[in-house]
Amino acid sequence: MDQILSRLDTDERFRCMRVPAARPVPGLEEDVRRGLLVRPRSLPPKYFYDERGSALFDRICDTPEYYPTRTEDALLAACAGQVIARARPDHIIELGSGASRKTVHLLAALDRAGLHGCQYWPFDVCEPMLRQAAARLMAARPGLRVNALVGDYLGGLSGMPRPGGRRLFVFLGSTIGNFEPAEAVGFLRELAALMDSGDSLLLGADRVKSPAVLEAAYNDAEGVTAAFNLNLLEVLNRELDSDFVPDAFMHRALYNAGCQRIEMHLVSSIRQTVHLTRLDERLELETGESILTEISRKFTPETLEAMLGEAGLESMSRFEPDNGYFSLVHARLSLRSRVRPL
């Protein structure tokens, strides 16, 4: 892999470009001031993914209880041919692509369909991961062109390149569930504003199901998810010169049926004071007080369709396993949006 990476920048099939943010994206200090230092306390989940956190998340995906990753992967393997046959893309643009592991199913479907000129545009905040994924994919497919996009899609999508031809946008992993409802609709509206009538979106979404199944997925018996959640405190200690003691907190994940979402918390097991030296701030926590670190919304077919409709999109196909645990929705601009741009 090191040799392949070293040749990447001289390979005419690869380009790497930065996507400018259309609006400011808060950094850690700002998120801490407006989320952690006020009640109810919260932090966005993007800070989970330092090197250790990313490794722990990979382990979570392999736990027996965590069904979403393997369910979506199997579903995509089964339906990729149908999606590609309908989309017939000249470009696949994947938001939050990460290691692009599931994307191989779409690329294989392109090969089977004879669409060898389709280019892949992975969009992620982590440039080293983009380069590693590109090197791996290009080594397996000598004809593949990869245009890596480095940026934070939370900063807006208007700065993205707009290549000509039919485009398939891809947003997997049920990441849409990490958005509050209004934020999810706003994000999808931004995406719809980039789309032309021949374009489409493949969206992954986790489904409402038994609370016992949902809670087990975020409370695995091995404790990997707990370690992943608690590692956020180590990130804060390193980045803000703070003195959180992870052993003074407990991991808690529960299903909020009213909001149809999993909520992940760090709960203070004692009354304590934490010093955030870099911010010149103190955090006073009561026994049992929690910090919300992630939400993961779960959808029904009806709430999925409603969300898409509010964003100016409509589903063409919906793929799900027999148990209904997960949905992949292939969507396009709604008739209203095609007639009257967003």
PDB file of C-alpha atoms in Angstrom, residues 85-300:
ATOM      1  CA  ALA A  85     -29.109   0.158 -14.229  1.00  0.00           C
ATOM      2  CA  ARG A  86     -31.570   2.917 -13.374  1.00  0.00           C
ATOM      3  CA  ALA A  87     -29.090   5.703 -12.629  1.00  0.00           C
ATOM      4  CA  ARG A  88     -26.589   4.915 -15.442  1.00  0.00           C
ATOM      5  CA  PRO A  89     -24.213   7.466 -13.921  1.00  0.00           C
ATOM      6  CA  ASP A  90     -21.275   9.209 -15.480  1.00  0.00           C
ATOM      7  CA  HIS A  91     -20.193  10.196 -11.974  1.00  0.00           C
ATOM      8  CA  ILE A  92     -20.697   8.713  -8.506  1.00  0.00           C
ATOM      9  CA  ILE A  93     -20.357  11.357  -5.783  1.00  0.00           C
ATOM     10  CA  GLU A  94     -20.197   9.925  -2.262  1.00  0.00           C
ATOM     11  CA  LEU A  95     -20.630  12.204   0.751  1.00  0.00           C
ATOM     12  CA  GLY A  96     -18.815  11.133   3.915  1.00  0.00           C
ATOM     13  CA  SER A  97     -17.103   8.378   1.945  1.00  0.00           C
ATOM     14  CA  GLY A  98     -14.630   7.328   4.653  1.00  0.00           C
ATOM     15  CA  ALA A  99     -12.780   4.210   3.522  1.00  0.00           C
ATOM     16  CA  SER A 100     -15.244   3.633   0.615  1.00  0.00           C
ATOM     17  CA  ARG A 101     -15.640  -0.004   1.623  1.00  0.00           C
ATOM     18  CA  LYS A 102     -19.305  -0.375   0.621  1.00  0.00           C
ATOM     19  CA  THR A 103     -18.771   1.598  -2.582  1.00  0.00           C
ATOM     20  CA  VAL A 104     -17.065  -1.406  -4.168  1.00  0.00           C
ATOM     21  CA  HIS A 105     -20.529  -2.902  -4.755  1.00  0.00           C
ATOM     22  CA  LEU A 106     -21.509   0.071  -6.917  1.00  0.00           C
ATOM     23  CA  LEU A 107     -18.185  -0.020  -8.772  1.00  0.00           C
ATOM     24  CA  ALA A 108     -18.596  -3.731  -9.446  1.00  0.00           C
ATOM     25  CA  ALA A 109     -22.100  -3.053 -10.774  1.00  0.00           C
ATOM     26  CA  LEU A 110     -20.656  -0.398 -13.096  1.00  0.00           C
ATOM     27  CA  ASP A 111     -18.212  -2.974 -14.457  1.00  0.00           C
ATOM     28  CA  ARG A 112     -21.009  -5.488 -15.037  1.00  0.00           C
ATOM     29  CA  ALA A 113     -23.067  -2.831 -16.828  1.00  0.00           C
ATOM     30  CA  GLY A 114     -20.120  -1.847 -19.027  1.00  0.00           C
ATOM     31  CA  LEU A 115     -20.086   1.724 -17.664  1.00  0.00           C
ATOM     32  CA  HIS A 116     -16.303   1.898 -17.520  1.00  0.00           C
ATOM     33  CA  GLY A 117     -16.090   5.672 -17.974  1.00  0.00           C
ATOM     34  CA  CYS A 118     -17.909   6.522 -14.735  1.00  0.00           C
ATOM     35  CA  GLN A 119     -15.738   8.579 -12.388  1.00  0.00           C
ATOM     36  CA  TYR A 120     -15.777   8.314  -8.585  1.00  0.00           C
ATOM     37  CA  TRP A 121     -15.855  11.452  -6.416  1.00  0.00           C
ATOM     38  CA  PRO A 122     -15.365  10.590  -2.710  1.00  0.00           C
ATOM     39  CA  PHE A 123     -15.994  13.554  -0.364  1.00  0.00           C
ATOM     40  CA  ASP A 124     -14.605  13.394   3.171  1.00  0.00           C
ATOM     41  CA  VAL A 125     -12.915  15.572   5.773  1.00  0.00           C
ATOM     42  CA  CYS A 126      -9.922  13.211   6.128  1.00  0.00           C
ATOM     43  CA  GLU A 127      -7.466  13.501   3.232  1.00  0.00           C
ATOM     44  CA  PRO A 128      -5.211  10.563   4.261  1.00  0.00           C
ATOM     45  CA  MET A 129      -8.235   8.258   4.313  1.00  0.00           C
ATOM     46  CA  LEU A 130      -9.346   9.533   0.894  1.00  0.00           C
ATOM     47  CA  ARG A 131      -5.902   8.813  -0.527  1.00  0.00           C
ATOM     48  CA  GLN A 132      -5.746   5.332   0.954  1.00  0.00           C
ATOM     49  CA  ALA A 133      -9.207   4.484  -0.365  1.00  0.00           C
ATOM     50  CA  ALA A 134      -8.365   5.855  -3.816  1.00  0.00           C
ATOM     51  CA  ALA A 135      -5.128   3.857  -3.988  1.00  0.00           C
ATOM     52  CA  ARG A 136      -6.932   0.652  -3.031  1.00  0.00           C
ATOM     53  CA  LEU A 137      -9.810   1.142  -5.474  1.00  0.00           C
ATOM     54  CA  MET A 138      -7.580   2.182  -8.398  1.00  0.00           C
ATOM     55  CA  ALA A 139      -5.257  -0.765  -7.850  1.00  0.00           C
ATOM     56  CA  ALA A 140      -8.246  -3.103  -8.168  1.00  0.00           C
ATOM     57  CA  ARG A 141      -9.731  -1.230 -11.168  1.00  0.00           C
ATOM     58  CA  PRO A 142      -7.055   0.059 -13.566  1.00  0.00           C
ATOM     59  CA  GLY A 143      -9.587   2.091 -15.559  1.00  0.00           C
ATOM     60  CA  LEU A 144     -11.119   3.936 -12.605  1.00  0.00           C
ATOM     61  CA  ARG A 145     -10.695   7.716 -12.238  1.00  0.00           C
ATOM     62  CA  VAL A 146     -10.949   9.087  -8.680  1.00  0.00           C
ATOM     63  CA  ASN A 147     -11.481  12.775  -7.926  1.00  0.00           C
ATOM     64  CA  ALA A 148     -11.058  13.108  -4.165  1.00  0.00           C
ATOM     65  CA  LEU A 149     -12.878  16.012  -2.499  1.00  0.00           C
ATOM     66  CA  VAL A 150     -11.492  17.189   0.842  1.00  0.00           C
ATOM     67  CA  GLY A 151     -13.910  19.156   2.986  1.00  0.00           C
ATOM     68  CA  ASP A 152     -16.680  19.153   5.577  1.00  0.00           C
ATOM     69  CA  TYR A 153     -20.125  18.758   4.021  1.00  0.00           C
ATOM     70  CA  LEU A 154     -21.592  20.440   7.101  1.00  0.00           C
ATOM     71  CA  GLY A 155     -20.031  23.630   5.735  1.00  0.00           C
ATOM     72  CA  GLY A 156     -22.352  23.479   2.717  1.00  0.00           C
ATOM     73  CA  LEU A 157     -22.288  21.873  -0.698  1.00  0.00           C
ATOM     74  CA  SER A 158     -22.325  24.876  -3.026  1.00  0.00           C
ATOM     75  CA  GLY A 159     -18.529  24.782  -3.438  1.00  0.00           C
ATOM     76  CA  MET A 160     -18.552  21.242  -4.847  1.00  0.00           C
ATOM     77  CA  PRO A 161     -17.523  20.718  -8.473  1.00  0.00           C
ATOM     78  CA  ARG A 162     -20.440  20.074 -10.835  1.00  0.00           C
ATOM     79  CA  PRO A 163     -19.218  17.647 -13.498  1.00  0.00           C
ATOM     80  CA  GLY A 164     -21.399  17.266 -16.565  1.00  0.00           C
ATOM     81  CA  GLY A 165     -23.367  14.113 -17.204  1.00  0.00           C
ATOM     82  CA  ARG A 166     -25.616  11.953 -15.062  1.00  0.00           C
ATOM     83  CA  ARG A 167     -24.654  11.913 -11.392  1.00  0.00           C
ATOM     84  CA  LEU A 168     -25.467   9.433  -8.649  1.00  0.00           C
ATOM     85  CA  PHE A 169     -25.074  10.998  -5.195  1.00  0.00           C
ATOM     86  CA  VAL A 170     -24.474   8.493  -2.395  1.00  0.00           C
ATOM     87  CA  PHE A 171     -24.985   9.041   1.346  1.00  0.00           C
ATOM     88  CA  LEU A 172     -24.660   5.776   3.264  1.00  0.00           C
ATOM     89  CA  GLY A 173     -24.283   4.571   6.832  1.00  0.00           C
ATOM     90  CA  SER A 174     -27.574   6.056   8.062  1.00  0.00           C
ATOM     91  CA  THR A 175     -25.568   9.213   8.725  1.00  0.00           C
ATOM     92  CA  ILE A 176     -28.734  11.167   7.928  1.00  0.00           C
ATOM     93  CA  GLY A 177     -29.956   9.886  11.303  1.00  0.00           C
ATOM     94  CA  ASN A 178     -27.305  11.926  13.110  1.00  0.00           C
ATOM     95  CA  PHE A 179     -29.064  15.127  12.022  1.00  0.00           C
ATOM     96  CA  GLU A 180     -31.947  16.735  13.890  1.00  0.00           C
ATOM     97  CA  PRO A 181     -35.098  16.661  11.697  1.00  0.00           C
ATOM     98  CA  ALA A 182     -34.831  20.251  10.421  1.00  0.00           C
ATOM     99  CA  GLU A 183     -31.093  19.850   9.831  1.00  0.00           C
ATOM    100  CA  ALA A 184     -31.661  16.651   7.825  1.00  0.00           C
ATOM    101  CA  VAL A 185     -34.215  18.339   5.582  1.00  0.00           C
ATOM    102  CA  GLY A 186     -31.920  21.352   5.155  1.00  0.00           C
ATOM    103  CA  PHE A 187     -29.003  19.134   4.178  1.00  0.00           C
ATOM    104  CA  LEU A 188     -31.077  17.187   1.657  1.00  0.00           C
ATOM    105  CA  ARG A 189     -32.404  20.441   0.197  1.00  0.00           C
ATOM    106  CA  GLU A 190     -28.824  21.588  -0.364  1.00  0.00           C
ATOM    107  CA  LEU A 191     -28.129  18.309  -2.101  1.00  0.00           C
ATOM    108  CA  ALA A 192     -31.291  18.579  -4.203  1.00  0.00           C
ATOM    109  CA  ALA A 193     -30.202  22.057  -5.300  1.00  0.00           C
ATOM    110  CA  LEU A 194     -27.132  20.458  -6.935  1.00  0.00           C
ATOM    111  CA  MET A 195     -29.167  17.882  -8.828  1.00  0.00           C
ATOM    112  CA  ASP A 196     -30.471  17.971 -12.385  1.00  0.00           C
ATOM    113  CA  SER A 197     -33.372  15.932 -13.711  1.00  0.00           C
ATOM    114  CA  GLY A 198     -31.138  13.000 -14.691  1.00  0.00           C
ATOM    115  CA  ASP A 199     -29.409  12.810 -11.314  1.00  0.00           C
ATOM    116  CA  SER A 200     -30.368  10.631  -8.351  1.00  0.00           C
ATOM    117  CA  LEU A 201     -29.531   9.966  -4.705  1.00  0.00           C
ATOM    118  CA  LEU A 202     -28.885   6.678  -2.917  1.00  0.00           C
ATOM    119  CA  LEU A 203     -29.614   7.205   0.780  1.00  0.00           C
ATOM    120  CA  GLY A 204     -29.077   4.737   3.627  1.00  0.00           C
ATOM    121  CA  ALA A 205     -31.407   4.947   6.638  1.00  0.00           C
ATOM    122  CA  ASP A 206     -31.810   2.802   9.735  1.00  0.00           C
ATOM    123  CA  ARG A 207     -35.348   1.709  10.554  1.00  0.00           C
ATOM    124  CA  VAL A 208     -37.546   1.775  13.645  1.00  0.00           C
ATOM    125  CA  LYS A 209     -37.580  -1.659  15.257  1.00  0.00           C
ATOM    126  CA  SER A 210     -37.662  -3.338  18.646  1.00  0.00           C
ATOM    127  CA  PRO A 211     -36.111  -1.088  21.335  1.00  0.00           C
ATOM    128  CA  ALA A 212     -34.276  -4.157  22.651  1.00  0.00           C
ATOM    129  CA  VAL A 213     -32.534  -4.652  19.301  1.00  0.00           C
ATOM    130  CA  LEU A 214     -31.729  -0.950  18.990  1.00  0.00           C
ATOM    131  CA  GLU A 215     -30.349  -0.576  22.491  1.00  0.00           C
ATOM    132  CA  ALA A 216     -28.274  -3.749  22.221  1.00  0.00           C
ATOM    133  CA  ALA A 217     -26.618  -2.366  19.082  1.00  0.00           C
ATOM    134  CA  TYR A 218     -25.284   0.590  21.086  1.00  0.00           C
ATOM    135  CA  ASN A 219     -24.553  -1.347  24.295  1.00  0.00           C
ATOM    136  CA  ASP A 220     -22.556  -4.320  23.023  1.00  0.00           C
ATOM    137  CA  ALA A 221     -21.592  -6.951  25.569  1.00  0.00           C
ATOM    138  CA  GLU A 222     -17.896  -6.538  24.844  1.00  0.00           C
ATOM    139  CA  GLY A 223     -18.052  -2.843  25.798  1.00  0.00           C
ATOM    140  CA  VAL A 224     -16.550  -1.550  22.548  1.00  0.00           C
ATOM    141  CA  THR A 225     -19.217   1.154  22.117  1.00  0.00           C
ATOM    142  CA  ALA A 226     -18.684   2.254  25.712  1.00  0.00           C
ATOM    143  CA  ALA A 227     -14.936   2.604  25.051  1.00  0.00           C
ATOM    144  CA  PHE A 228     -15.714   4.520  21.861  1.00  0.00           C
ATOM    145  CA  ASN A 229     -17.959   6.956  23.742  1.00  0.00           C
ATOM    146  CA  LEU A 230     -15.534   7.407  26.638  1.00  0.00           C
ATOM    147  CA  ASN A 231     -12.663   8.044  24.213  1.00  0.00           C
ATOM    148  CA  LEU A 232     -14.303  11.402  23.488  1.00  0.00           C
ATOM    149  CA  LEU A 233     -13.071  12.523  26.914  1.00  0.00           C
ATOM    150  CA  GLU A 234      -9.512  11.646  25.932  1.00  0.00           C
ATOM    151  CA  VAL A 235      -9.940  13.789  22.805  1.00  0.00           C
ATOM    152  CA  LEU A 236     -11.037  16.709  24.986  1.00  0.00           C
ATOM    153  CA  ASN A 237      -8.127  16.162  27.365  1.00  0.00           C
ATOM    154  CA  ARG A 238      -5.642  16.211  24.514  1.00  0.00           C
ATOM    155  CA  GLU A 239      -7.113  19.064  22.492  1.00  0.00           C
ATOM    156  CA  LEU A 240      -8.177  21.386  25.324  1.00  0.00           C
ATOM    157  CA  ASP A 241      -5.659  20.450  28.030  1.00  0.00           C
ATOM    158  CA  SER A 242      -8.532  19.355  30.252  1.00  0.00           C
ATOM    159  CA  ASP A 243      -8.592  16.845  33.098  1.00  0.00           C
ATOM    160  CA  PHE A 244     -11.575  14.589  32.478  1.00  0.00           C
ATOM    161  CA  VAL A 245     -11.242  11.254  34.282  1.00  0.00           C
ATOM    162  CA  PRO A 246     -12.963   8.673  32.070  1.00  0.00           C
ATOM    163  CA  ASP A 247     -13.444   6.315  35.025  1.00  0.00           C
ATOM    164  CA  ALA A 248     -15.719   8.966  36.559  1.00  0.00           C
ATOM    165  CA  PHE A 249     -18.203   8.571  33.693  1.00  0.00           C
ATOM    166  CA  MET A 250     -20.522   5.831  32.462  1.00  0.00           C
ATOM    167  CA  HIS A 251     -21.650   5.099  28.920  1.00  0.00           C
ATOM    168  CA  ARG A 252     -25.415   5.091  28.433  1.00  0.00           C
ATOM    169  CA  ALA A 253     -27.356   4.504  25.223  1.00  0.00           C
ATOM    170  CA  LEU A 254     -31.135   4.381  25.216  1.00  0.00           C
ATOM    171  CA  TYR A 255     -33.984   4.518  22.749  1.00  0.00           C
ATOM    172  CA  ASN A 256     -36.197   7.594  22.916  1.00  0.00           C
ATOM    173  CA  ALA A 257     -39.448   6.235  21.475  1.00  0.00           C
ATOM    174  CA  GLY A 258     -41.086   9.665  21.296  1.00  0.00           C
ATOM    175  CA  CYS A 259     -38.337  10.997  19.034  1.00  0.00           C
ATOM    176  CA  GLN A 260     -37.670   7.609  17.396  1.00  0.00           C
ATOM    177  CA  ARG A 261     -33.960   7.848  18.045  1.00  0.00           C
ATOM    178  CA  ILE A 262     -31.101   6.326  19.984  1.00  0.00           C
ATOM    179  CA  GLU A 263     -29.445   8.813  22.325  1.00  0.00           C
ATOM    180  CA  MET A 264     -25.886   8.181  23.479  1.00  0.00           C
ATOM    181  CA  HIS A 265     -24.699   9.855  26.687  1.00  0.00           C
ATOM    182  CA  LEU A 266     -21.714  10.134  28.986  1.00  0.00           C
ATOM    183  CA  VAL A 267     -23.060  10.205  32.521  1.00  0.00           C
ATOM    184  CA  SER A 268     -21.101  11.614  35.450  1.00  0.00           C
ATOM    185  CA  SER A 269     -20.956   8.998  38.212  1.00  0.00           C
ATOM    186  CA  ILE A 270     -19.892  11.547  40.826  1.00  0.00           C
ATOM    187  CA  ARG A 271     -20.149  15.257  41.508  1.00  0.00           C
ATOM    188  CA  GLN A 272     -17.036  16.682  39.908  1.00  0.00           C
ATOM    189  CA  THR A 273     -15.234  19.721  38.540  1.00  0.00           C
ATOM    190  CA  VAL A 274     -13.364  19.488  35.246  1.00  0.00           C
ATOM    191  CA  HIS A 275     -10.841  22.131  34.232  1.00  0.00           C
ATOM    192  CA  LEU A 276     -10.653  23.124  30.569  1.00  0.00           C
ATOM    193  CA  THR A 277      -7.308  24.875  30.757  1.00  0.00           C
ATOM    194  CA  ARG A 278      -7.065  26.020  27.151  1.00  0.00           C
ATOM    195  CA  LEU A 279     -10.467  27.701  27.419  1.00  0.00           C
ATOM    196  CA  ASP A 280      -9.864  29.016  30.949  1.00  0.00           C
ATOM    197  CA  GLU A 281     -13.172  27.410  31.955  1.00  0.00           C
ATOM    198  CA  ARG A 282     -14.455  25.004  34.606  1.00  0.00           C
ATOM    199  CA  LEU A 283     -17.184  22.443  34.065  1.00  0.00           C
ATOM    200  CA  GLU A 284     -19.285  21.605  37.122  1.00  0.00           C
ATOM    201  CA  LEU A 285     -21.085  18.273  36.821  1.00  0.00           C
ATOM    202  CA  GLU A 286     -23.603  16.834  39.249  1.00  0.00           C
ATOM    203  CA  THR A 287     -23.898  13.121  39.992  1.00  0.00           C
ATOM    204  CA  GLY A 288     -26.013  11.609  37.225  1.00  0.00           C
ATOM    205  CA  GLU A 289     -25.682  14.615  34.928  1.00  0.00           C
ATOM    206  CA  SER A 290     -25.212  13.582  31.313  1.00  0.00           C
ATOM    207  CA  ILE A 291     -23.551  14.833  28.159  1.00  0.00           C
ATOM    208  CA  LEU A 292     -25.415  13.945  24.958  1.00  0.00           C
ATOM    209  CA  THR A 293     -22.763  12.779  22.497  1.00  0.00           C
ATOM    210  CA  GLU A 294     -24.817  11.388  19.603  1.00  0.00           C
ATOM    211  CA  ILE A 295     -28.312  10.918  18.285  1.00  0.00           C
ATOM    212  CA  SER A 296     -29.171   8.248  15.742  1.00  0.00           C
ATOM    213  CA  ARG A 297     -32.665   8.696  14.358  1.00  0.00           C
ATOM    214  CA  LYS A 298     -34.589   5.681  13.126  1.00  0.00           C
ATOM    215  CA  PHE A 299     -37.133   5.879  10.323  1.00  0.00           C
ATOM    216  CA  THR A 300     -40.336   4.288   9.135  1.00  0.00           C
TER     217      THR A 300
END
